[in-house]
């Protein structure tokens, strides 16, 4: 058993599984994966509500975020409000039109985690989450 290779394969398989599930949601709603990611990010992380936040936290190229934000605004799925102190800073938020997409995307995330943790006890899931948070702090 090659532990480093097995761990890398696990992360790749997990990412592919999530991507495949996300693609189904995107196809149903006529949006790109990047648009879905941004919608989910804004819905799941209300404290991070600017394009700059998305770039910094998600580590996505500015150009990709910018293009997707513009597309989401044009589709009426998100809106931007200038910051009271700095008009150049735009706060983004999902609009009611995005609710069906977000409902499907949240259901997809729930199904993904159900699949990921299938067969594990609550204690094992809690331990995995604790270890994952610890490892996350190391990188």
PDB file of C-alpha atoms in Angstrom:
ATOM      1  CA  UNK A   1       0.000   0.000   0.000  1.00  0.00           C
ATOM      2  CA  UNK A   2       1.389   3.367  -1.045  1.00  0.00           C
ATOM      3  CA  UNK A   3      -0.185   5.717   1.509  1.00  0.00           C
ATOM      4  CA  UNK A   4       0.712   9.066  -0.129  1.00  0.00           C
ATOM      5  CA  UNK A   5      -0.564   7.858  -3.511  1.00  0.00           C
ATOM      6  CA  UNK A   6      -3.692   6.376  -1.909  1.00  0.00           C
ATOM      7  CA  UNK A   7      -4.414   9.660  -0.150  1.00  0.00           C
ATOM      8  CA  UNK A   8      -3.964  11.624  -3.368  1.00  0.00           C
ATOM      9  CA  UNK A   9      -6.227   9.202  -5.205  1.00  0.00           C
ATOM     10  CA  UNK A  10      -8.843   9.599  -2.473  1.00  0.00           C
ATOM     11  CA  UNK A  11      -8.865  13.412  -2.879  1.00  0.00           C
ATOM     12  CA  UNK A  12      -9.032  13.073  -6.664  1.00  0.00           C
ATOM     13  CA  UNK A  13     -11.911  10.567  -6.527  1.00  0.00           C
ATOM     14  CA  UNK A  14     -13.738  12.716  -4.001  1.00  0.00           C
ATOM     15  CA  UNK A  15     -13.307  15.794  -6.211  1.00  0.00           C
ATOM     16  CA  UNK A  16     -14.488  13.915  -9.292  1.00  0.00           C
ATOM     17  CA  UNK A  17     -17.554  12.594  -7.459  1.00  0.00           C
ATOM     18  CA  UNK A  18     -18.472  16.117  -6.312  1.00  0.00           C
ATOM     19  CA  UNK A  19     -17.882  17.517  -9.807  1.00  0.00           C
ATOM     20  CA  UNK A  20     -20.102  14.859 -11.409  1.00  0.00           C
ATOM     21  CA  UNK A  21     -22.902  15.597  -8.958  1.00  0.00           C
ATOM     22  CA  UNK A  22     -22.498  19.362  -9.449  1.00  0.00           C
ATOM     23  CA  UNK A  23     -22.588  19.033 -13.246  1.00  0.00           C
ATOM     24  CA  UNK A  24     -26.076  17.520 -12.992  1.00  0.00           C
ATOM     25  CA  UNK A  25     -27.323  20.558 -11.036  1.00  0.00           C
ATOM     26  CA  UNK A  26     -25.694  22.918 -13.525  1.00  0.00           C
ATOM     27  CA  UNK A  27     -27.239  21.153 -16.513  1.00  0.00           C
ATOM     28  CA  UNK A  28     -30.694  21.309 -14.912  1.00  0.00           C
ATOM     29  CA  UNK A  29     -30.409  25.059 -14.395  1.00  0.00           C
ATOM     30  CA  UNK A  30     -28.326  26.153 -17.382  1.00  0.00           C
ATOM     31  CA  UNK A  31     -25.389  27.506 -15.407  1.00  0.00           C
ATOM     32  CA  UNK A  32     -21.684  26.749 -15.364  1.00  0.00           C
ATOM     33  CA  UNK A  33     -19.864  24.989 -12.532  1.00  0.00           C
ATOM     34  CA  UNK A  34     -18.084  28.246 -11.705  1.00  0.00           C
ATOM     35  CA  UNK A  35     -21.435  30.039 -11.460  1.00  0.00           C
ATOM     36  CA  UNK A  36     -22.768  27.280  -9.196  1.00  0.00           C
ATOM     37  CA  UNK A  37     -19.646  27.471  -7.038  1.00  0.00           C
ATOM     38  CA  UNK A  38     -20.007  31.231  -6.650  1.00  0.00           C
ATOM     39  CA  UNK A  39     -23.719  31.003  -5.837  1.00  0.00           C
ATOM     40  CA  UNK A  40     -23.039  28.335  -3.225  1.00  0.00           C
ATOM     41  CA  UNK A  41     -20.120  30.284  -1.805  1.00  0.00           C
ATOM     42  CA  UNK A  42     -22.232  33.412  -1.379  1.00  0.00           C
ATOM     43  CA  UNK A  43     -25.118  31.467   0.150  1.00  0.00           C
ATOM     44  CA  UNK A  44     -22.913  29.417   2.489  1.00  0.00           C
ATOM     45  CA  UNK A  45     -20.525  32.225   3.510  1.00  0.00           C
ATOM     46  CA  UNK A  46     -22.466  35.474   3.954  1.00  0.00           C
ATOM     47  CA  UNK A  47     -19.507  37.150   5.691  1.00  0.00           C
ATOM     48  CA  UNK A  48     -17.485  36.793   2.458  1.00  0.00           C
ATOM     49  CA  UNK A  49     -19.575  38.693  -0.045  1.00  0.00           C
ATOM     50  CA  UNK A  50     -17.240  40.362  -2.520  1.00  0.00           C
ATOM     51  CA  UNK A  51     -15.495  39.095  -5.649  1.00  0.00           C
ATOM     52  CA  UNK A  52     -12.200  39.754  -3.856  1.00  0.00           C
ATOM     53  CA  UNK A  53     -13.338  37.478  -1.003  1.00  0.00           C
ATOM     54  CA  UNK A  54     -14.222  34.718  -3.465  1.00  0.00           C
ATOM     55  CA  UNK A  55     -10.816  35.004  -5.135  1.00  0.00           C
ATOM     56  CA  UNK A  56      -8.986  34.945  -1.790  1.00  0.00           C
ATOM     57  CA  UNK A  57     -10.935  32.217  -0.013  1.00  0.00           C
ATOM     58  CA  UNK A  58     -11.650  29.887  -2.954  1.00  0.00           C
ATOM     59  CA  UNK A  59      -8.319  30.600  -4.690  1.00  0.00           C
ATOM     60  CA  UNK A  60      -9.988  31.063  -8.061  1.00  0.00           C
ATOM     61  CA  UNK A  61      -8.497  33.339 -10.738  1.00  0.00           C
ATOM     62  CA  UNK A  62      -9.863  36.895 -10.703  1.00  0.00           C
ATOM     63  CA  UNK A  63     -10.778  36.651 -14.374  1.00  0.00           C
ATOM     64  CA  UNK A  64     -12.933  33.552 -13.809  1.00  0.00           C
ATOM     65  CA  UNK A  65     -14.686  35.097 -10.809  1.00  0.00           C
ATOM     66  CA  UNK A  66     -15.249  38.375 -12.647  1.00  0.00           C
ATOM     67  CA  UNK A  67     -16.733  36.704 -15.714  1.00  0.00           C
ATOM     68  CA  UNK A  68     -18.980  34.445 -13.632  1.00  0.00           C
ATOM     69  CA  UNK A  69     -20.166  37.286 -11.397  1.00  0.00           C
ATOM     70  CA  UNK A  70     -21.048  39.348 -14.470  1.00  0.00           C
ATOM     71  CA  UNK A  71     -22.929  36.383 -15.934  1.00  0.00           C
ATOM     72  CA  UNK A  72     -24.818  35.739 -12.674  1.00  0.00           C
ATOM     73  CA  UNK A  73     -25.812  39.413 -12.488  1.00  0.00           C
ATOM     74  CA  UNK A  74     -26.964  39.352 -16.134  1.00  0.00           C
ATOM     75  CA  UNK A  75     -29.044  36.219 -15.406  1.00  0.00           C
ATOM     76  CA  UNK A  76     -30.667  37.962 -12.425  1.00  0.00           C
ATOM     77  CA  UNK A  77     -29.300  35.429  -9.945  1.00  0.00           C
ATOM     78  CA  UNK A  78     -27.145  37.771  -7.852  1.00  0.00           C
ATOM     79  CA  UNK A  79     -27.052  41.495  -7.170  1.00  0.00           C
ATOM     80  CA  UNK A  80     -24.319  43.834  -6.062  1.00  0.00           C
ATOM     81  CA  UNK A  81     -24.541  46.727  -3.630  1.00  0.00           C
ATOM     82  CA  UNK A  82     -21.737  49.304  -3.282  1.00  0.00           C
ATOM     83  CA  UNK A  83     -20.109  49.489   0.152  1.00  0.00           C
ATOM     84  CA  UNK A  84     -21.108  52.545   2.202  1.00  0.00           C
ATOM     85  CA  UNK A  85     -17.470  53.563   2.840  1.00  0.00           C
ATOM     86  CA  UNK A  86     -15.844  52.426  -0.402  1.00  0.00           C
ATOM     87  CA  UNK A  87     -18.026  52.610  -3.504  1.00  0.00           C
ATOM     88  CA  UNK A  88     -15.501  50.478  -5.427  1.00  0.00           C
ATOM     89  CA  UNK A  89     -16.205  47.546  -3.072  1.00  0.00           C
ATOM     90  CA  UNK A  90     -19.346  45.689  -4.203  1.00  0.00           C
ATOM     91  CA  UNK A  91     -21.188  43.360  -1.828  1.00  0.00           C
ATOM     92  CA  UNK A  92     -22.795  40.424  -3.653  1.00  0.00           C
ATOM     93  CA  UNK A  93     -25.866  38.465  -2.621  1.00  0.00           C
ATOM     94  CA  UNK A  94     -28.034  35.782  -4.191  1.00  0.00           C
ATOM     95  CA  UNK A  95     -31.443  36.943  -5.389  1.00  0.00           C
ATOM     96  CA  UNK A  96     -34.741  35.050  -4.967  1.00  0.00           C
ATOM     97  CA  UNK A  97     -34.399  33.785  -8.560  1.00  0.00           C
ATOM     98  CA  UNK A  98     -31.382  31.747  -7.383  1.00  0.00           C
ATOM     99  CA  UNK A  99     -33.359  29.881  -4.702  1.00  0.00           C
ATOM    100  CA  UNK A 100     -34.315  26.862  -6.887  1.00  0.00           C
ATOM    101  CA  UNK A 101     -30.682  26.487  -7.951  1.00  0.00           C
ATOM    102  CA  UNK A 102     -29.441  26.836  -4.389  1.00  0.00           C
ATOM    103  CA  UNK A 103     -32.019  24.323  -3.158  1.00  0.00           C
ATOM    104  CA  UNK A 104     -30.804  21.778  -5.736  1.00  0.00           C
ATOM    105  CA  UNK A 105     -27.154  22.590  -5.014  1.00  0.00           C
ATOM    106  CA  UNK A 106     -27.621  22.245  -1.253  1.00  0.00           C
ATOM    107  CA  UNK A 107     -29.432  18.933  -1.800  1.00  0.00           C
ATOM    108  CA  UNK A 108     -26.524  17.825  -4.005  1.00  0.00           C
ATOM    109  CA  UNK A 109     -24.025  18.763  -1.276  1.00  0.00           C
ATOM    110  CA  UNK A 110     -26.070  16.860   1.295  1.00  0.00           C
ATOM    111  CA  UNK A 111     -26.191  13.781  -0.975  1.00  0.00           C
ATOM    112  CA  UNK A 112     -22.440  14.059  -1.558  1.00  0.00           C
ATOM    113  CA  UNK A 113     -21.684  14.049   2.154  1.00  0.00           C
ATOM    114  CA  UNK A 114     -24.181  11.234   2.754  1.00  0.00           C
ATOM    115  CA  UNK A 115     -22.302   9.191   0.150  1.00  0.00           C
ATOM    116  CA  UNK A 116     -18.911  10.206   1.540  1.00  0.00           C
ATOM    117  CA  UNK A 117     -19.776   9.215   5.118  1.00  0.00           C
ATOM    118  CA  UNK A 118     -21.950   6.182   4.280  1.00  0.00           C
ATOM    119  CA  UNK A 119     -21.377   3.367   6.743  1.00  0.00           C
ATOM    120  CA  UNK A 120     -19.564   5.522   9.302  1.00  0.00           C
ATOM    121  CA  UNK A 121     -20.912   6.113  12.781  1.00  0.00           C
ATOM    122  CA  UNK A 122     -21.631   9.607  14.062  1.00  0.00           C
ATOM    123  CA  UNK A 123     -18.527   9.337  16.224  1.00  0.00           C
ATOM    124  CA  UNK A 124     -16.396   8.377  13.218  1.00  0.00           C
ATOM    125  CA  UNK A 125     -17.813  11.286  11.189  1.00  0.00           C
ATOM    126  CA  UNK A 126     -17.099  13.683  14.052  1.00  0.00           C
ATOM    127  CA  UNK A 127     -13.545  12.352  14.336  1.00  0.00           C
ATOM    128  CA  UNK A 128     -13.010  12.728  10.588  1.00  0.00           C
ATOM    129  CA  UNK A 129     -14.237  16.341  10.741  1.00  0.00           C
ATOM    130  CA  UNK A 130     -12.000  17.064  13.748  1.00  0.00           C
ATOM    131  CA  UNK A 131      -8.967  15.592  11.997  1.00  0.00           C
ATOM    132  CA  UNK A 132      -9.827  17.367   8.736  1.00  0.00           C
ATOM    133  CA  UNK A 133      -9.968  20.741  10.523  1.00  0.00           C
ATOM    134  CA  UNK A 134      -6.645  19.998  12.194  1.00  0.00           C
ATOM    135  CA  UNK A 135      -5.036  19.041   8.881  1.00  0.00           C
ATOM    136  CA  UNK A 136      -6.523  22.139   7.226  1.00  0.00           C
ATOM    137  CA  UNK A 137      -4.698  24.322   9.728  1.00  0.00           C
ATOM    138  CA  UNK A 138      -1.429  22.635   8.731  1.00  0.00           C
ATOM    139  CA  UNK A 139      -1.640  23.679   5.081  1.00  0.00           C
TER     140      UNK A 139
END
